[in-house]
Short mmCIF file of C-alpha atoms and ligand atoms in Angstrom, two decimals:
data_model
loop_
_atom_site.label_atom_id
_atom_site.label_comp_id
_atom_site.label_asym_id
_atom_site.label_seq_id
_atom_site.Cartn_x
_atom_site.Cartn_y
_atom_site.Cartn_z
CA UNK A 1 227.47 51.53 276.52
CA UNK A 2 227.07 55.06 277.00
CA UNK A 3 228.98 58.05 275.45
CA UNK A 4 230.67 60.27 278.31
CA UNK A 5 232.74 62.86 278.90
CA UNK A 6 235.53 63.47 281.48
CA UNK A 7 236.57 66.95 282.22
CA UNK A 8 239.81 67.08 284.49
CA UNK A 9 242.11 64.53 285.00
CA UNK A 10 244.09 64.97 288.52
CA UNK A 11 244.71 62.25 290.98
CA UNK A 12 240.73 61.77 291.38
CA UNK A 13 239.60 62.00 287.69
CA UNK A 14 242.55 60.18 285.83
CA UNK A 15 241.63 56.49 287.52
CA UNK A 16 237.69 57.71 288.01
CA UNK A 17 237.64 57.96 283.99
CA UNK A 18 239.81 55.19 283.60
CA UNK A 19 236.68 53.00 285.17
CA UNK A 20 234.49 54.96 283.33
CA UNK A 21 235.99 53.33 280.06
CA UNK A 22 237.53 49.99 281.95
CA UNK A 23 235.04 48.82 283.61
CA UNK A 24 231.86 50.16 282.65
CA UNK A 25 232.87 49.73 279.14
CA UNK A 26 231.55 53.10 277.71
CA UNK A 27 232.81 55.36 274.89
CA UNK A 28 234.80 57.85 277.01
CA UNK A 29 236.24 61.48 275.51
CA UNK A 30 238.65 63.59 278.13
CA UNK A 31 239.71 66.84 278.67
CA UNK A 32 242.65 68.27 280.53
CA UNK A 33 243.66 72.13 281.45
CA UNK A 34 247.44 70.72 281.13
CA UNK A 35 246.77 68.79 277.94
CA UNK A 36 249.66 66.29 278.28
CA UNK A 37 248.06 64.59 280.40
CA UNK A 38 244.83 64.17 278.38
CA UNK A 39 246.83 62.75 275.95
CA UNK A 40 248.75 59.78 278.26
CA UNK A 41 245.27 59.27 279.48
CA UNK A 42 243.70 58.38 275.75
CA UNK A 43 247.10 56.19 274.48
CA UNK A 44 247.03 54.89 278.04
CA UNK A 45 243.25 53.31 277.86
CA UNK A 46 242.21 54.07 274.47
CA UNK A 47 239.84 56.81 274.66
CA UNK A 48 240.00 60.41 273.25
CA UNK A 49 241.19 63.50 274.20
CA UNK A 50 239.74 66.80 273.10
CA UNK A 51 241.22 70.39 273.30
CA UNK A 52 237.91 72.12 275.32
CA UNK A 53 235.66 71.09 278.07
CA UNK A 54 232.90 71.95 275.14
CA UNK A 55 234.63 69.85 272.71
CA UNK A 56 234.35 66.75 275.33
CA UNK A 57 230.94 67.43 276.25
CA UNK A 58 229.81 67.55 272.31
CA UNK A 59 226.83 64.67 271.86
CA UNK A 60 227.97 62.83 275.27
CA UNK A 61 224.99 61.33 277.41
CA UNK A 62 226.94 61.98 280.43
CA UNK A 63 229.77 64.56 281.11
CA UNK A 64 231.54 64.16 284.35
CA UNK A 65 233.96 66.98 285.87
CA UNK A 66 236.22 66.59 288.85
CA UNK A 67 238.86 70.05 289.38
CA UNK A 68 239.34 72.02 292.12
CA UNK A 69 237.25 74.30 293.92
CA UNK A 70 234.03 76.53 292.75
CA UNK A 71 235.72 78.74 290.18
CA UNK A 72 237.67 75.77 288.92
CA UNK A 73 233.73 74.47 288.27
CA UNK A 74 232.71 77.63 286.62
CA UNK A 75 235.55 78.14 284.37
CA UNK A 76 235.23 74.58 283.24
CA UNK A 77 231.13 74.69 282.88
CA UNK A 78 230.05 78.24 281.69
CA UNK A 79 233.29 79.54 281.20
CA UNK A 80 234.89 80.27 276.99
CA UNK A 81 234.70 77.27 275.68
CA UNK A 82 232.95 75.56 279.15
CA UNK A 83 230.83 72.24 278.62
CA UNK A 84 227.78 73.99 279.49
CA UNK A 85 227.89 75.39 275.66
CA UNK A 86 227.45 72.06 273.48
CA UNK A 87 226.05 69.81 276.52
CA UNK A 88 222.95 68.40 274.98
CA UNK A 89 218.90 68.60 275.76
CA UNK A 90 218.43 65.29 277.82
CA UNK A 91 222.18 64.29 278.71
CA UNK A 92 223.34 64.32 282.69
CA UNK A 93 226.64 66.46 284.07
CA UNK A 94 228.01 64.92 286.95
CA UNK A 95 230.37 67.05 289.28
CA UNK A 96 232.77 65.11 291.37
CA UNK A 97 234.84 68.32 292.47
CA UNK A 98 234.09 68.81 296.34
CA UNK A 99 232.76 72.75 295.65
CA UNK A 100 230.29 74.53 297.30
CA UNK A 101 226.32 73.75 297.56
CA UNK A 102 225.62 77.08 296.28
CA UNK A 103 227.34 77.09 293.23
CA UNK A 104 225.43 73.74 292.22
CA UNK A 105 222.52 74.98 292.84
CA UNK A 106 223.86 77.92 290.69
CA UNK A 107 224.76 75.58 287.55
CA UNK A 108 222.16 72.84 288.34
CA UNK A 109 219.34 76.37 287.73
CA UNK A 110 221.74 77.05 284.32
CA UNK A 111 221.59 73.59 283.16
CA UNK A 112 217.79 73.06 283.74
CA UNK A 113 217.44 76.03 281.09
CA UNK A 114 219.49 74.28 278.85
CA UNK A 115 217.23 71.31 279.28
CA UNK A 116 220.11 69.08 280.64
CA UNK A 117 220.45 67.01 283.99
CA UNK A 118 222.73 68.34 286.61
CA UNK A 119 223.84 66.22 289.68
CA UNK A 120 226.36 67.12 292.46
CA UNK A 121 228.15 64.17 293.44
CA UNK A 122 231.54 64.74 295.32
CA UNK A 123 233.10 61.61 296.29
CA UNK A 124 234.93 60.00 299.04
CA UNK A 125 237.87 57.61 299.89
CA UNK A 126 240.97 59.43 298.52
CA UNK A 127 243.32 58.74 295.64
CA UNK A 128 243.27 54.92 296.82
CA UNK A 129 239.57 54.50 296.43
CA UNK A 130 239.69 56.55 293.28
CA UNK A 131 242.18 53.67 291.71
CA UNK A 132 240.54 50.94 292.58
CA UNK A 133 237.53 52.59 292.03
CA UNK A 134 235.78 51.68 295.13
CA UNK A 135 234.73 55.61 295.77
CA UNK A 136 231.62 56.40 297.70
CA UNK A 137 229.44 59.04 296.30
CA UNK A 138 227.27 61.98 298.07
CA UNK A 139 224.93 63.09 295.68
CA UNK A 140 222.11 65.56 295.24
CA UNK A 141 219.27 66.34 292.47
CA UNK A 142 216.17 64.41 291.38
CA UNK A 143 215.53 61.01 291.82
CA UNK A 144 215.15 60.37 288.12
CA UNK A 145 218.10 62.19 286.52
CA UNK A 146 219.88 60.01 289.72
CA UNK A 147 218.55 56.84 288.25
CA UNK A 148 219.76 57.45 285.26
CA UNK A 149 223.15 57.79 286.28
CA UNK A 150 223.94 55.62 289.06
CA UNK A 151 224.56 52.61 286.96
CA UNK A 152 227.14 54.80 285.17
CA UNK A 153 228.64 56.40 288.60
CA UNK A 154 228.92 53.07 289.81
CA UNK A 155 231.78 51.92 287.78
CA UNK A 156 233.91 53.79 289.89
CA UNK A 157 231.85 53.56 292.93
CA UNK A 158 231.03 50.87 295.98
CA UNK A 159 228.75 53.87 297.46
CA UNK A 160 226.26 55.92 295.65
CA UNK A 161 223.64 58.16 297.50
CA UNK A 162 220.93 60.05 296.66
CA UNK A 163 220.91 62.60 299.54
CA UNK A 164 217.86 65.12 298.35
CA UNK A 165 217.81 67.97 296.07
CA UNK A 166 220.98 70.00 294.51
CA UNK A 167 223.13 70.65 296.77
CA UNK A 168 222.48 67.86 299.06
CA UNK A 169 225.35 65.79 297.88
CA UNK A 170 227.81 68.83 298.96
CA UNK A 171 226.39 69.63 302.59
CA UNK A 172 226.92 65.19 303.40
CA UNK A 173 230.61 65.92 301.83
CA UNK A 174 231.22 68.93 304.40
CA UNK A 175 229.42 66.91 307.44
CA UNK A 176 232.12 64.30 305.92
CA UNK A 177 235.10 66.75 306.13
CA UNK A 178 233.41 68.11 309.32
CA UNK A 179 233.89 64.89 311.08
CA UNK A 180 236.91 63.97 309.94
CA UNK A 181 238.35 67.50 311.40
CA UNK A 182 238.05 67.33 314.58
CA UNK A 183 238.96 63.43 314.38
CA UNK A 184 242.58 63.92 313.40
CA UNK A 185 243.19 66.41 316.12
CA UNK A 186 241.59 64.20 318.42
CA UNK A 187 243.63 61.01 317.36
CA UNK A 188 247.17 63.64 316.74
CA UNK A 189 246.90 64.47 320.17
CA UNK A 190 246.19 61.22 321.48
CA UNK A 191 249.35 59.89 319.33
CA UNK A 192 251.46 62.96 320.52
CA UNK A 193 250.48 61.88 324.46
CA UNK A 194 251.64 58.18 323.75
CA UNK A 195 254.52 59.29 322.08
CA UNK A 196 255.64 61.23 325.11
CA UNK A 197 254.86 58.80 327.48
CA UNK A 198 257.29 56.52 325.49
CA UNK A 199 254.28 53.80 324.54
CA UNK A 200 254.27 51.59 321.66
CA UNK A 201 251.91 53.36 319.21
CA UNK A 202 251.26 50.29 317.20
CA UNK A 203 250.92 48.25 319.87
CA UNK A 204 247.77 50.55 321.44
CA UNK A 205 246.12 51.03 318.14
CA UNK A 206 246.35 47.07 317.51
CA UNK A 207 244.38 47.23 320.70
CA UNK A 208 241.73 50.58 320.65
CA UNK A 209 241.11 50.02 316.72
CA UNK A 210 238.88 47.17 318.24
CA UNK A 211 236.92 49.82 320.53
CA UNK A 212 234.60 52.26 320.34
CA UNK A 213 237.53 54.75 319.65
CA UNK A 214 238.54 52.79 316.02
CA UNK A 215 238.03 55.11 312.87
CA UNK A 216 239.64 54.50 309.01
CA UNK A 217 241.90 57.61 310.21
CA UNK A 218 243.03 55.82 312.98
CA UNK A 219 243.66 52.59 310.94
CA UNK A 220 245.13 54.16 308.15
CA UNK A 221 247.11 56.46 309.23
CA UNK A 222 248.54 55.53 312.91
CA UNK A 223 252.31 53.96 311.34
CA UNK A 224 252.91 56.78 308.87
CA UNK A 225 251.86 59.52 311.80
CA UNK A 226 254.17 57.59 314.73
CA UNK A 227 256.77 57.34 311.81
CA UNK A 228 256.45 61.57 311.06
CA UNK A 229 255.76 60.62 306.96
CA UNK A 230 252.89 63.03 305.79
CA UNK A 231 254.31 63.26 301.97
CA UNK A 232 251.10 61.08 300.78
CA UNK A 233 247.16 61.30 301.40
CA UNK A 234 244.73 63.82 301.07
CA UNK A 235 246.35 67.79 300.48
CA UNK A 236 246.23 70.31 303.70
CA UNK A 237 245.34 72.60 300.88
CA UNK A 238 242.61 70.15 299.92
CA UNK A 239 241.10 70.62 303.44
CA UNK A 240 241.34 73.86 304.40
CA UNK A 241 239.61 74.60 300.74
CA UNK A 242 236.53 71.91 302.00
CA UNK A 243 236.50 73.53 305.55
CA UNK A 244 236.40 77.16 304.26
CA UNK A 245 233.02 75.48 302.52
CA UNK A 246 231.95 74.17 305.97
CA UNK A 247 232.15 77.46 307.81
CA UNK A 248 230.51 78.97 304.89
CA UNK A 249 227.78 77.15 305.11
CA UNK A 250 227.52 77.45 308.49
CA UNK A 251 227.34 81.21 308.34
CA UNK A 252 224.56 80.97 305.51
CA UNK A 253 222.86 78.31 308.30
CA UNK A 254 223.28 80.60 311.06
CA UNK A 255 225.03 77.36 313.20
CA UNK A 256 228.26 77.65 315.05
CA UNK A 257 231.01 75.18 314.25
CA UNK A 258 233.88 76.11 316.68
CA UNK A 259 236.24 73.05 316.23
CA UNK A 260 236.06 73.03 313.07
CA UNK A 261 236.87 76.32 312.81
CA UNK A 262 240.12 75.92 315.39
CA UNK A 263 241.45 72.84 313.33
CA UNK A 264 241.28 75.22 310.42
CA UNK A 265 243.28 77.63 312.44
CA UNK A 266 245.52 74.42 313.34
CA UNK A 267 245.96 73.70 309.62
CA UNK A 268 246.80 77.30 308.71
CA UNK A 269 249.56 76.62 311.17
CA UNK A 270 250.55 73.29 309.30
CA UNK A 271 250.97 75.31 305.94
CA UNK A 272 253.04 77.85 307.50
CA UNK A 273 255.36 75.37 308.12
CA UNK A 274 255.92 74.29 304.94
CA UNK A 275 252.95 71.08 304.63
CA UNK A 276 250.84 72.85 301.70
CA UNK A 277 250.89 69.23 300.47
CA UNK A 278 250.99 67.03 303.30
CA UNK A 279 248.70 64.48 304.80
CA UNK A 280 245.56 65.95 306.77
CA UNK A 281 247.41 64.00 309.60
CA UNK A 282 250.15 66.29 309.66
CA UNK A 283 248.08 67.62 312.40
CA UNK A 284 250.21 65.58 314.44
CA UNK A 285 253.10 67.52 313.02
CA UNK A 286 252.04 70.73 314.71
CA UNK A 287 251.86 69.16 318.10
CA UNK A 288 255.35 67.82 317.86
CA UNK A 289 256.93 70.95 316.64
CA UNK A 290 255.55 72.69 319.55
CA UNK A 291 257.80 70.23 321.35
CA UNK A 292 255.34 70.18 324.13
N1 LIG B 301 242.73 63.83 296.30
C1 LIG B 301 241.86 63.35 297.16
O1 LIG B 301 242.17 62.50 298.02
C2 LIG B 301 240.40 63.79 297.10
C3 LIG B 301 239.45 63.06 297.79
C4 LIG B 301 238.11 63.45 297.72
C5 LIG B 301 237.76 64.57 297.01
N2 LIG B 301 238.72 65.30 296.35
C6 LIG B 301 238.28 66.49 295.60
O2 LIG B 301 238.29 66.17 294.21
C7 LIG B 301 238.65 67.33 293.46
C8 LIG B 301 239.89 67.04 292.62
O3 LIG B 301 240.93 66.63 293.50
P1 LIG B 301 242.31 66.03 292.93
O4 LIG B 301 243.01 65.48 294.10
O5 LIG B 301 242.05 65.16 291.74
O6 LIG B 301 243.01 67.38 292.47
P2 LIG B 301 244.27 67.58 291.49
O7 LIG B 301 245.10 66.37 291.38
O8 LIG B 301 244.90 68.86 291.89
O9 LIG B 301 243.56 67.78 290.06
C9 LIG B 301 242.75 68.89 289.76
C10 LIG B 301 242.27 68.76 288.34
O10 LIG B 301 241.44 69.88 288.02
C11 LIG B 301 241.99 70.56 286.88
N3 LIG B 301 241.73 71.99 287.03
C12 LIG B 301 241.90 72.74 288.15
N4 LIG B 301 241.54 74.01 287.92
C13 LIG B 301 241.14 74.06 286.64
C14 LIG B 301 240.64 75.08 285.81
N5 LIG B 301 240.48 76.34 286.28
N6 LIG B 301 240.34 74.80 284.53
C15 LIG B 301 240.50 73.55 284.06
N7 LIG B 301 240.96 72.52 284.80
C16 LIG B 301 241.27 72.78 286.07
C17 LIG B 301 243.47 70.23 286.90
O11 LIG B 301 244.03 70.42 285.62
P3 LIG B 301 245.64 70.50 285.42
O12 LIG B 301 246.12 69.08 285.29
O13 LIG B 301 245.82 71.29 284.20
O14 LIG B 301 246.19 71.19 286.66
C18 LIG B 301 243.41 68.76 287.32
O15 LIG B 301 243.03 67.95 286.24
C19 LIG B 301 238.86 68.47 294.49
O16 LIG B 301 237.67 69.21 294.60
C20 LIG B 301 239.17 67.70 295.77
O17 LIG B 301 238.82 68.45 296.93
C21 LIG B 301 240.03 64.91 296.37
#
């Protein structure tokens, strides 16, 4: 049993700490921005709560952190009253946010100062895998501070990869987001041309799921797409966020991504209508709005 800290408690981190405490049985202190829910999350499974990311991270052997986007990560890490201030010499933080590889490569140089482990480790498999903590785990840093941790990570995990140095575990999380860009146009318009030709959408997916044209996007999101239901799933503010990352990177790389870059064009159309919080398949949406 280890002593850990959780610092942010949204749809990811609430169940990812729960496991933390649940299932791998360790000694587990939160923090929350909105405190509230810090404090349904300790009567809830019988862990604390403290008031600052510092106050979480005071004496743990492992602080985890899962918010929003890079800033989110600094304000939370070397920001007033950030973890970075009380983490101790020889203890791991684990980021689960989906940020940038600079800025871990940023707060990994910070930590190794400090004389503290820092791994990135954004996650996949959505607010489902987070709950039954079945996540899988891209992460990057050295192979022993990642053998230290995995048996830890793995109590919310099915997945856990060492991918090479910092930052590693955020460039496999944008080839992730990467791919799965340009597959929900492809399947949206591929739904949006059976639709109009008046097939059976279940029916056909029953049938190409099998093929070499199957995908978990496909699977899991076909009924709710043919139905028009994107009030669920993984935020279109989520993913433009991850593919602003992507075409970062890209321009740091010097590589050219140009579908990615059109389905974030296609998604800036999806939150002009109104789908801020909608499904990444809303996609779909788009096409059928155009009514062509
Ligand atoms: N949802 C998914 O399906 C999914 C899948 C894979 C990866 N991710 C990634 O995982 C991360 C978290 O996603 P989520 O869905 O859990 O988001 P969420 O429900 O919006 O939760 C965000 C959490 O971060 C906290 N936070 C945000 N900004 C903060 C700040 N400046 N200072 C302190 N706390 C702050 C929020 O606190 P408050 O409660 O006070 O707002 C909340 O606890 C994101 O990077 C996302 O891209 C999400």
């Amino acid at each position: 049993m280890a002593k850990v800290a959780f610092i942010g408690l949204g749809v990811m981190g609430y169940p990812m700490a729960a496991h933390l405490k649940n299932k791998g049985g360790h000694d587990v202190t939160v923090f929350n921005r909105t405190a509230a829910k810090a404090e349904a999350w300790a009567k809830e499974h019988g862990g604390s709560h403290a008031p600052t990311p510092a106050a979480a991270a005071d004496g743990a052997d492992f602080v985890f952190c899962c918010v929003g986007n890079d800033d989110d990560l600094r304000s939370v890490t070397t920001g007033e009253g950030g973890a970075f201030e009380t983490v101790k010499s020889g203890a791991i933080f684990i980021d689960n946010t989906t940020a940038s590889a600079d800025v871990a490569r940023e707060l990994a140089a910070i930590a190794a100062e400090k004389g503290f482990g820092f791994l990135d480790a954004p996650v996949s498999g959505g607010q489902a895998g987070a709950e039954n903590g079945v996540l899988t785990v891209m992460v990057g840093g050295d192979q022993a501070t990642f053998d230290t941790a995995k048996p830890v990570i793995e109590s919310y995990a099915k997945m856990v990869g060492l991918m090479g140095d910092t930052g590693a575990g955020q460039l496999t999380k944008m080839m992730n987001q990467i791919c799965i860009a340009g597959l929900v146009q492809g399947l949206s318009e591929a739904i949006h041309l059976g639709q109009a030709a008046g097939l059976d959408i279940k029916k056909v997916v029953d049938v190409i799921s099998k093929g070499a044209a199957g995908s978990w996007q496909m699977e899991n999101r076909h009924e709710t797409m043919d139905a028009g239901q994107y009030e669920h799933g993984f935020a279109v503010d989520w993913m433009r966020k991850d593919l602003a990352i992507c075409l970062e990177e890209a321009n740091t790389q010097g590589v050219s991504l140009p579908v990615t870059a059109l389905v974030d064009q296609f998604y800036a159309e999806v939150q002009r209508m109104g789908g801020n919080r909608w499904d990444t398949s809303a996609l779909l949406a788009r096409l059928n709005a155009s009514g062509k």
